[in-house]
PDB file of N, CA and C in Angstrom:
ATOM      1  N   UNK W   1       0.821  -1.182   0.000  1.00  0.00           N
ATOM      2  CA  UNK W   1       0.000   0.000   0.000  1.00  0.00           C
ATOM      3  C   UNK W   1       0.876   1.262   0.000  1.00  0.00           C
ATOM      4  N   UNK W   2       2.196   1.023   0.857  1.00  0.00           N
ATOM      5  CA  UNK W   2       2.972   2.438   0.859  1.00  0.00           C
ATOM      6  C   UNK W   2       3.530   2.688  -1.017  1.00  0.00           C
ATOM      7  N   UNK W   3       3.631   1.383  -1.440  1.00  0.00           N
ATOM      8  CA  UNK W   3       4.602   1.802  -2.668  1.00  0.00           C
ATOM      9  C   UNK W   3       3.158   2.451  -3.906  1.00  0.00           C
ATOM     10  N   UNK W   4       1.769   2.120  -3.412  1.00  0.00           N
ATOM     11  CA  UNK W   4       1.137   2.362  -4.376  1.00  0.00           C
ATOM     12  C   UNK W   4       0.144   4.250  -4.100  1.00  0.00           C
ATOM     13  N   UNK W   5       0.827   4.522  -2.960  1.00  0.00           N
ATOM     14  CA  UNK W   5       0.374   5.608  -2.038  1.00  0.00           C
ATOM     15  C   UNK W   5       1.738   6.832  -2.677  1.00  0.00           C
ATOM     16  N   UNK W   6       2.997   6.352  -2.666  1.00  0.00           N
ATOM     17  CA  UNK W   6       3.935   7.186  -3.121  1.00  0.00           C
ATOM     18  C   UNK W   6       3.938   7.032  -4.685  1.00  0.00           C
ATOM     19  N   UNK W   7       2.924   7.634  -4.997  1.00  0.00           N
ATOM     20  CA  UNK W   7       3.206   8.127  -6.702  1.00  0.00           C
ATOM     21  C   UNK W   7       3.031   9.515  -6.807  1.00  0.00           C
ATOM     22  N   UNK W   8       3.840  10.138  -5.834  1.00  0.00           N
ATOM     23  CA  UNK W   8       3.846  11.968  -6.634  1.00  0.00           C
ATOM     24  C   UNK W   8       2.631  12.933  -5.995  1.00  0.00           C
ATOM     25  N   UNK W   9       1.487  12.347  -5.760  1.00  0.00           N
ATOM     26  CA  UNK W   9       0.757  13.062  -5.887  1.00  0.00           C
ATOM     27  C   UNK W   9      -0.209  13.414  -4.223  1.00  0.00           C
ATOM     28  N   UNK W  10       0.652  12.530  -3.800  1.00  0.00           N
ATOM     29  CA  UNK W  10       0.596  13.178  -1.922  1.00  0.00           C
ATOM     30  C   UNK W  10       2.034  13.715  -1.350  1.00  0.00           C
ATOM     31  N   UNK W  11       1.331  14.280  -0.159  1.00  0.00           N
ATOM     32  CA  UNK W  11       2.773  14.622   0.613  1.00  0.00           C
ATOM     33  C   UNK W  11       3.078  13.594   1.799  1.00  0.00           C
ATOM     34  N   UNK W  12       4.057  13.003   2.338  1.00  0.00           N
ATOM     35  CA  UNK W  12       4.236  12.338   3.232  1.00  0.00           C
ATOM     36  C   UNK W  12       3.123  12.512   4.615  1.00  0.00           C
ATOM     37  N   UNK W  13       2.598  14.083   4.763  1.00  0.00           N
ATOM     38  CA  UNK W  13       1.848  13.996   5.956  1.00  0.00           C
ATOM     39  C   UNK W  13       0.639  13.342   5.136  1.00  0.00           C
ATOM     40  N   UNK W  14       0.144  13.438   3.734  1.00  0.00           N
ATOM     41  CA  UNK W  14      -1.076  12.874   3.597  1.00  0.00           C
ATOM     42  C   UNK W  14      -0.815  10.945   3.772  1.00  0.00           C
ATOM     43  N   UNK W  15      -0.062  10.612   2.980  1.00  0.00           N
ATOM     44  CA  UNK W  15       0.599   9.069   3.198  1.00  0.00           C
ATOM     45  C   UNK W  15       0.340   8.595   4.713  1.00  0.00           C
ATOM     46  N   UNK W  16       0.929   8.982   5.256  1.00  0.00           N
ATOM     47  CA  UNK W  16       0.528   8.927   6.878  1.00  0.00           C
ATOM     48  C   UNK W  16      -0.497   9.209   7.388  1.00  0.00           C
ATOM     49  N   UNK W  17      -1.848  10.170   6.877  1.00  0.00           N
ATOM     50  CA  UNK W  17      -3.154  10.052   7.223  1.00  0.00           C
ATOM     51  C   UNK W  17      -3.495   8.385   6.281  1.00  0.00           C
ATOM     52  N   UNK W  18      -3.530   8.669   5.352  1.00  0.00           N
ATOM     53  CA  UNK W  18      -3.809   7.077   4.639  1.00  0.00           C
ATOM     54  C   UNK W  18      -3.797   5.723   5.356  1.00  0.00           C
ATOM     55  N   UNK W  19      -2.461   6.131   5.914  1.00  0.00           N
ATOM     56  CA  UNK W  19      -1.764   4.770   6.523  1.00  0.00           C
ATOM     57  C   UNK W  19      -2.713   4.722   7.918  1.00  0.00           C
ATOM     58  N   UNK W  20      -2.410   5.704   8.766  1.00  0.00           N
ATOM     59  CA  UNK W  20      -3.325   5.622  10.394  1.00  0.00           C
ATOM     60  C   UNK W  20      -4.776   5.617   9.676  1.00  0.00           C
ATOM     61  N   UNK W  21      -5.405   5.552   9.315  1.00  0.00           N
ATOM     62  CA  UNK W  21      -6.860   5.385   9.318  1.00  0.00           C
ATOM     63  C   UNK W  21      -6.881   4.139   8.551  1.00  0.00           C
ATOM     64  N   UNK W  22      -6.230   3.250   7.783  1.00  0.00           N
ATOM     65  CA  UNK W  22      -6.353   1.877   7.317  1.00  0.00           C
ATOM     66  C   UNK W  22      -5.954   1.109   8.769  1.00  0.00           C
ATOM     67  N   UNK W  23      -4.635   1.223   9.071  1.00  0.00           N
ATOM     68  CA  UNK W  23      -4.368   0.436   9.989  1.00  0.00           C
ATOM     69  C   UNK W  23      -4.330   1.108  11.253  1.00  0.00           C
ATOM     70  N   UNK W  24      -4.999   1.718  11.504  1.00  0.00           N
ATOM     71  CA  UNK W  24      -4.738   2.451  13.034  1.00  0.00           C
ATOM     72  C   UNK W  24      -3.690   2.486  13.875  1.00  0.00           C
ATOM     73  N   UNK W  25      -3.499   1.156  14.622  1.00  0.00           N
ATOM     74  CA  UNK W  25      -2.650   1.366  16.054  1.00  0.00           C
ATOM     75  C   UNK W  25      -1.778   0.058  15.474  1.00  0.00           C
ATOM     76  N   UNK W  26      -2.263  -0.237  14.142  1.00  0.00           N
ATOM     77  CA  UNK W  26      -1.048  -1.275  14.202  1.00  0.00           C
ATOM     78  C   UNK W  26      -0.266  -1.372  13.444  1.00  0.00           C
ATOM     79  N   UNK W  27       0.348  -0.238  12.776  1.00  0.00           N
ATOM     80  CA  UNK W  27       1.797   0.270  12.907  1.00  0.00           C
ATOM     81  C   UNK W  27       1.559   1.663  13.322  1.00  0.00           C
ATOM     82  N   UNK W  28       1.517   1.566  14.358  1.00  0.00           N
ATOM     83  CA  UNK W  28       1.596   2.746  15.262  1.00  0.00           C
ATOM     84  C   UNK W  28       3.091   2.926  15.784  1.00  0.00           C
ATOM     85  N   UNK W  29       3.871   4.218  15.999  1.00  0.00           N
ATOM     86  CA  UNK W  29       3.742   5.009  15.710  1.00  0.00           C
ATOM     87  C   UNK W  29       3.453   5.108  14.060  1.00  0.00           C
ATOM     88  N   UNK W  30       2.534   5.804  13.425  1.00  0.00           N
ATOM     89  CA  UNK W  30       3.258   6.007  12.008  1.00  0.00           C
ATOM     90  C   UNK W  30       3.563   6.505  11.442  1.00  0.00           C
ATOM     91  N   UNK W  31       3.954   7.840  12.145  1.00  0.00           N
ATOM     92  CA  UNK W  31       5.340   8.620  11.653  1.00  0.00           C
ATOM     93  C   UNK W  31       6.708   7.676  11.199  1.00  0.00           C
ATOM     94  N   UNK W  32       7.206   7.476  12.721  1.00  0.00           N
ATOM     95  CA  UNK W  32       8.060   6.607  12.453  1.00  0.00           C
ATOM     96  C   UNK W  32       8.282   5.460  11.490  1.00  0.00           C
ATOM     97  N   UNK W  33       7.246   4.531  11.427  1.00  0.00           N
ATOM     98  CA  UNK W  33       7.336   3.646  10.864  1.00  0.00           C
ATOM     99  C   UNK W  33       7.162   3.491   8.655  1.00  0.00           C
ATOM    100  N   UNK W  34       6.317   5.001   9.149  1.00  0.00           N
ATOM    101  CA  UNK W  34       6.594   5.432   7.414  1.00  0.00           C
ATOM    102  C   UNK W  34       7.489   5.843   7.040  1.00  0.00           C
ATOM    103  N   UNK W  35       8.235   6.559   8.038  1.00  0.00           N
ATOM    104  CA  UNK W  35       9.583   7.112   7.495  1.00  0.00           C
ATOM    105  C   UNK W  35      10.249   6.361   7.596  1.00  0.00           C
ATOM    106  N   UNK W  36      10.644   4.834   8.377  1.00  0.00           N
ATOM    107  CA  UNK W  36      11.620   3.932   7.929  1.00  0.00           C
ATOM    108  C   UNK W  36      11.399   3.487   6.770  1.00  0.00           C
ATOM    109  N   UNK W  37      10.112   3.053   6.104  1.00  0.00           N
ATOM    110  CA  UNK W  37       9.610   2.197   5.441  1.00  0.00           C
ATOM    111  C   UNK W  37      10.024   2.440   4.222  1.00  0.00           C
ATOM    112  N   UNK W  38       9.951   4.340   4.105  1.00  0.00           N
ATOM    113  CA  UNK W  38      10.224   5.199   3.002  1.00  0.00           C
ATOM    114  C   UNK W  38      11.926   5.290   2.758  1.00  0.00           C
ATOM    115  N   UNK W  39      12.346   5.166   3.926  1.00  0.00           N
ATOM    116  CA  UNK W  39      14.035   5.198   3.807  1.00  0.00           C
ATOM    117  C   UNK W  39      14.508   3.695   3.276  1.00  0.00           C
ATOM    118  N   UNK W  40      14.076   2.778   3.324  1.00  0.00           N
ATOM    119  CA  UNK W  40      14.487   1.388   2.602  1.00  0.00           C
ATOM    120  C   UNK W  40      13.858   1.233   1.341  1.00  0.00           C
ATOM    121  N   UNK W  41      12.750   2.214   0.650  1.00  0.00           N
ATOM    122  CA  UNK W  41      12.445   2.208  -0.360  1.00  0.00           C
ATOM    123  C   UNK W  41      13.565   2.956  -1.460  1.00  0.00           C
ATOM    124  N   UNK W  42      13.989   4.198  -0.444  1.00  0.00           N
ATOM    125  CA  UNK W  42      14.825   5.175  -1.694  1.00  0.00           C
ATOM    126  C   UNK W  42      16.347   4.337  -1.135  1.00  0.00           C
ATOM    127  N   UNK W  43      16.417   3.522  -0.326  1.00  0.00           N
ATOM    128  CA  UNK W  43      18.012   3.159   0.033  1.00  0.00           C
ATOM    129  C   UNK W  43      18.369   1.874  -1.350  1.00  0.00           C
ATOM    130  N   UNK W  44      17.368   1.394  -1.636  1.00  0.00           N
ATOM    131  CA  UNK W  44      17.132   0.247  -2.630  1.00  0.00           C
ATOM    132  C   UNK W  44      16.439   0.988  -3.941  1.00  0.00           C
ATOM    133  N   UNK W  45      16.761   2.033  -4.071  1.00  0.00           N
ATOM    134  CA  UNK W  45      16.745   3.099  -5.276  1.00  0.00           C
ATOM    135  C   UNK W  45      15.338   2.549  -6.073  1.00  0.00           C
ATOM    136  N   UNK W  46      14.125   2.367  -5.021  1.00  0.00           N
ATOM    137  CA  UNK W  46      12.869   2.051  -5.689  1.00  0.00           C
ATOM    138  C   UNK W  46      11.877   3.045  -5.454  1.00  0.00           C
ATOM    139  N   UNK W  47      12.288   4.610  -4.766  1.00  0.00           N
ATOM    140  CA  UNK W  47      11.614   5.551  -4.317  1.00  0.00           C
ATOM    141  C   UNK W  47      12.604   7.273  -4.674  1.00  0.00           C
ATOM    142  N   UNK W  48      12.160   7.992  -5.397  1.00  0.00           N
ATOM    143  CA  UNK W  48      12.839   9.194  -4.919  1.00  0.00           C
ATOM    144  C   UNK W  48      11.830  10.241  -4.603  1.00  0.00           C
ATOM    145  N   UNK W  49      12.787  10.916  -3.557  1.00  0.00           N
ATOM    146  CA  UNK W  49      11.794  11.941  -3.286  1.00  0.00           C
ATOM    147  C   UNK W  49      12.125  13.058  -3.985  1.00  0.00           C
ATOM    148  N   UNK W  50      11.118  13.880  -3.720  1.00  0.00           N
ATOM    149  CA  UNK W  50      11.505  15.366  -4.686  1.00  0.00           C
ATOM    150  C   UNK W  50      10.652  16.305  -3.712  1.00  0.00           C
ATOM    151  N   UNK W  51      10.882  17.763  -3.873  1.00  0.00           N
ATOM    152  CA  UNK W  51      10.798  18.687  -3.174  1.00  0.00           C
ATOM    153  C   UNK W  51       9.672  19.578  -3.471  1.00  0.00           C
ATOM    154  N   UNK W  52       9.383  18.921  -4.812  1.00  0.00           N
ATOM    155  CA  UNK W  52       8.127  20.129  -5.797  1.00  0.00           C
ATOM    156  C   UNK W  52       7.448  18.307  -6.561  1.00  0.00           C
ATOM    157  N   UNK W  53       6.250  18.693  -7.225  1.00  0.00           N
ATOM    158  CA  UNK W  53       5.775  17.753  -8.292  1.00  0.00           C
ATOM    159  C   UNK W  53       6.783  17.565  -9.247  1.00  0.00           C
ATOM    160  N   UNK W  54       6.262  16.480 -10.025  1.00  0.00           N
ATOM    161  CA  UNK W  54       6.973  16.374 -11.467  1.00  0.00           C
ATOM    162  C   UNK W  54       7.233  17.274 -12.729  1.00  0.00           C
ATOM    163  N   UNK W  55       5.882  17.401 -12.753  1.00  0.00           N
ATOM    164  CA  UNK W  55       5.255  17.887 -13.496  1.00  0.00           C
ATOM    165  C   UNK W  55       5.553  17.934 -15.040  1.00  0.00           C
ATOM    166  N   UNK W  56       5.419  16.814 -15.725  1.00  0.00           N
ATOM    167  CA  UNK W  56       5.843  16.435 -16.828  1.00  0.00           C
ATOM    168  C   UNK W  56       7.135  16.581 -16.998  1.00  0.00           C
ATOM    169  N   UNK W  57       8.247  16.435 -16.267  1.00  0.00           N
ATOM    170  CA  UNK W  57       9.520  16.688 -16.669  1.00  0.00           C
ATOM    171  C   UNK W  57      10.461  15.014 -16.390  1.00  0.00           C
ATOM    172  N   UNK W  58       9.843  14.035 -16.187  1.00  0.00           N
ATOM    173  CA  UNK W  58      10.666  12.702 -16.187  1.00  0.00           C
ATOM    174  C   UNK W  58       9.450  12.027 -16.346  1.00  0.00           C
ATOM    175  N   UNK W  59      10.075  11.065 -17.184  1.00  0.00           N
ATOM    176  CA  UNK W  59       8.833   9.370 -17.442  1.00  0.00           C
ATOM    177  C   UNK W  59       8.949   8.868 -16.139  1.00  0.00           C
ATOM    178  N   UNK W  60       7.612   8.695 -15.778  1.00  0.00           N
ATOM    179  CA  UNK W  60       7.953   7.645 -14.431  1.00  0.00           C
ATOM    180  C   UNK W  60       6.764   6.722 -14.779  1.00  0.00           C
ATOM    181  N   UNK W  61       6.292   6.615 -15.999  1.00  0.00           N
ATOM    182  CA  UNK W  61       5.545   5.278 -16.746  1.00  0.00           C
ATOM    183  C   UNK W  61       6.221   3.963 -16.324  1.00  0.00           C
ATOM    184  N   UNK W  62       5.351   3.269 -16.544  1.00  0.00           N
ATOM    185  CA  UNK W  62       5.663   1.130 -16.853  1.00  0.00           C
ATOM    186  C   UNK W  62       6.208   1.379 -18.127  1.00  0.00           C
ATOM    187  N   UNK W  63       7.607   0.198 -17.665  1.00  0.00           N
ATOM    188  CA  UNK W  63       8.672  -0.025 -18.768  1.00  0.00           C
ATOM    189  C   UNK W  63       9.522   1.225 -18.783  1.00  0.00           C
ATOM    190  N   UNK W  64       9.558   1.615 -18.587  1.00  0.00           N
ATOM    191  CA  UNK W  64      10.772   3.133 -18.228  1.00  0.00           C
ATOM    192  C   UNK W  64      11.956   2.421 -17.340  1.00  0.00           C
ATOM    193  N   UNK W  65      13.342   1.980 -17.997  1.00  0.00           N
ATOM    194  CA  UNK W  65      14.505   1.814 -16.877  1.00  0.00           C
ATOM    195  C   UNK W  65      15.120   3.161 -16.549  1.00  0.00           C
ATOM    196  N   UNK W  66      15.764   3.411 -15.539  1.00  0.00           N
ATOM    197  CA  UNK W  66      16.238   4.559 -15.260  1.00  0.00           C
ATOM    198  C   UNK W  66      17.473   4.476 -15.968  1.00  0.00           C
ATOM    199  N   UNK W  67      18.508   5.913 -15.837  1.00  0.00           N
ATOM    200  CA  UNK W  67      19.522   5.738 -16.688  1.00  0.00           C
ATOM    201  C   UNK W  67      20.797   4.599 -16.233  1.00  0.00           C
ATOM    202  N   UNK W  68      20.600   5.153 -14.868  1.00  0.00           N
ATOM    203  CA  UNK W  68      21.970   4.419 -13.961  1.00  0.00           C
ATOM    204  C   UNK W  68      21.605   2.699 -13.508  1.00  0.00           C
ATOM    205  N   UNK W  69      20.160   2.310 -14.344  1.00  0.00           N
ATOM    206  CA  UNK W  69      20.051   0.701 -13.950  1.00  0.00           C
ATOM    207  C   UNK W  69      20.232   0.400 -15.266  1.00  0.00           C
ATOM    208  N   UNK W  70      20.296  -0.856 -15.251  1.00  0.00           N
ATOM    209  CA  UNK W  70      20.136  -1.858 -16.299  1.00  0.00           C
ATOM    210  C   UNK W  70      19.406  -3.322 -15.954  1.00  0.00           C
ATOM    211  N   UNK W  71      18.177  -3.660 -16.747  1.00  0.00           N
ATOM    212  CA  UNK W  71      17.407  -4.594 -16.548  1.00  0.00           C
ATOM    213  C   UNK W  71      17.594  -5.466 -17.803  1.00  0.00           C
ATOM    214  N   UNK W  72      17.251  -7.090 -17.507  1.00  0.00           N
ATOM    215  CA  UNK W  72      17.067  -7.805 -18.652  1.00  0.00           C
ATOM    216  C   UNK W  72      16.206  -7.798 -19.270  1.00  0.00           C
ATOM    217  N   UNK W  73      15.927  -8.502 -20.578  1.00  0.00           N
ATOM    218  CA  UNK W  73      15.074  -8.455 -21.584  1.00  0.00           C
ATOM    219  C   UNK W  73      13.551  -8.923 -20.665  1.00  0.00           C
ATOM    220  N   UNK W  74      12.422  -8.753 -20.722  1.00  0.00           N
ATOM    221  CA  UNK W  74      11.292  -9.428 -19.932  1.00  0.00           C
ATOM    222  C   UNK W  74      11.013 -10.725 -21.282  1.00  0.00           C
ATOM    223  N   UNK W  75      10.287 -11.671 -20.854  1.00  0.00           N
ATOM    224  CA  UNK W  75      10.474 -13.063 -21.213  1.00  0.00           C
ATOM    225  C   UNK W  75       9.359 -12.542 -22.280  1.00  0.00           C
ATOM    226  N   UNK W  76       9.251 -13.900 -23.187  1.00  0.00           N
ATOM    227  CA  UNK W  76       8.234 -13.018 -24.242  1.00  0.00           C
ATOM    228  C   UNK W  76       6.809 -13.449 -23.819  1.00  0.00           C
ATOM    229  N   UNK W  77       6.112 -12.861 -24.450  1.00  0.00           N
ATOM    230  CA  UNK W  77       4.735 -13.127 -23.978  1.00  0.00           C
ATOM    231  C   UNK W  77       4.218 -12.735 -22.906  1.00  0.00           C
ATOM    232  N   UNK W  78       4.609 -11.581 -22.036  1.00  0.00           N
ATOM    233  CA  UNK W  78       4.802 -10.713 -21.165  1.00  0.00           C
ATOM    234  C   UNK W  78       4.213 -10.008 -20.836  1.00  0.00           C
ATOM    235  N   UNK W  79       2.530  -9.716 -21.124  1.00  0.00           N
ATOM    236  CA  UNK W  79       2.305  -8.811 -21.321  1.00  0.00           C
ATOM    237  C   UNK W  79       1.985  -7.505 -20.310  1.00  0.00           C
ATOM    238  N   UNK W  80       2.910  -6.388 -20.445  1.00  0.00           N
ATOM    239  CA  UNK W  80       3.159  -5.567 -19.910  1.00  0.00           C
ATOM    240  C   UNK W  80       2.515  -4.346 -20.605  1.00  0.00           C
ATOM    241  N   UNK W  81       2.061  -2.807 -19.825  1.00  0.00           N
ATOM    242  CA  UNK W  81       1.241  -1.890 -20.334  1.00  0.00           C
ATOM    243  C   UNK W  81       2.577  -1.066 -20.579  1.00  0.00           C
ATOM    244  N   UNK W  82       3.474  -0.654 -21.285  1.00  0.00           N
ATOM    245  CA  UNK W  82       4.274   0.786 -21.201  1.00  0.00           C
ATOM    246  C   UNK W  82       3.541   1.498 -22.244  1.00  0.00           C
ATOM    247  N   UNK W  83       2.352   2.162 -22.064  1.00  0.00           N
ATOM    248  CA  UNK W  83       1.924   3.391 -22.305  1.00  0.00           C
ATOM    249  C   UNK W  83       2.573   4.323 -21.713  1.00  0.00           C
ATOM    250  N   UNK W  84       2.717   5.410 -22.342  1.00  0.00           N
ATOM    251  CA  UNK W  84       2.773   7.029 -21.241  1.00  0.00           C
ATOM    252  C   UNK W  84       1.786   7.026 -20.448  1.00  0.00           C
ATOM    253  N   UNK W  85       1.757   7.555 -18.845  1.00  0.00           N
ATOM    254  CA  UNK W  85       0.775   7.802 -18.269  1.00  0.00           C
ATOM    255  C   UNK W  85       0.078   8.976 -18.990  1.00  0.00           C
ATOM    256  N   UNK W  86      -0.789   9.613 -18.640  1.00  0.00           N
ATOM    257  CA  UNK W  86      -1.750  10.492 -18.668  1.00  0.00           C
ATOM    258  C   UNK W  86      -1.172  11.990 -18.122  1.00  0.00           C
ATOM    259  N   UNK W  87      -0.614  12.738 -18.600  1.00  0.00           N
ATOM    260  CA  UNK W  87       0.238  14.201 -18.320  1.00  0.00           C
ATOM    261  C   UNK W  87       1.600  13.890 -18.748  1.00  0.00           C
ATOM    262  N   UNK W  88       1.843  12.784 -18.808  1.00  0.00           N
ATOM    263  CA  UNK W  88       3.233  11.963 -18.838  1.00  0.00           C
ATOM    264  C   UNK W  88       4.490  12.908 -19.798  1.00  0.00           C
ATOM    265  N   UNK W  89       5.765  13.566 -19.538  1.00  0.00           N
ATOM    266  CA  UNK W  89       6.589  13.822 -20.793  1.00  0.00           C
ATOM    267  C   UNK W  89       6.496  13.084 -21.738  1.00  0.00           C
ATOM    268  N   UNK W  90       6.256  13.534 -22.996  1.00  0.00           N
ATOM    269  CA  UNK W  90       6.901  12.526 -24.232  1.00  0.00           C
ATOM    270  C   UNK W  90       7.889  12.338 -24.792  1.00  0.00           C
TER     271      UNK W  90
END
């Protein structure tokens, strides 16, 4: 739920209302426990944060590798969506 909650378009205090009203007291604190959760996401370079929106200035679509990874071929028959999202850079 946290990785599908961090797409851009909340701020960490909203993420954390999200989180305490699904699970209440059980990951309580959840300050804390979002902000670890969030620090092993960007430590394993599967989260970045940013300071402002995107705002059309990087693909962060399906099928987009970043510059500094490299992934293998996906197997065939795969079927995967890499459309542009919806505002998406082209």
């Amino acid at each position: 739920m946290l990785w599908e909650l961090c797409d851009g378009s909340r701020t960490f205090v909203d993420i954390c209302s999200v989180l305490d009203e699904v699970f209440k007291e059980d990951i309580a604190p959840v300050l804390h426990r979002t902000t670890a959760a969030i620090h092993l996401l960007q430590q394993n370079n599967l989260l970045l944060m940013l300071e402002e929106p995107l705002n059309n200035r990087w693909f962060v679509g399906p099928g987009i590798t970043p510059g500094h990874q490299t992934l293998d071929d996906l197997p065939e028959g795969l079927e995967i969506d890499t459309r542009p999202l919806e505002n998406e850079c082209p």
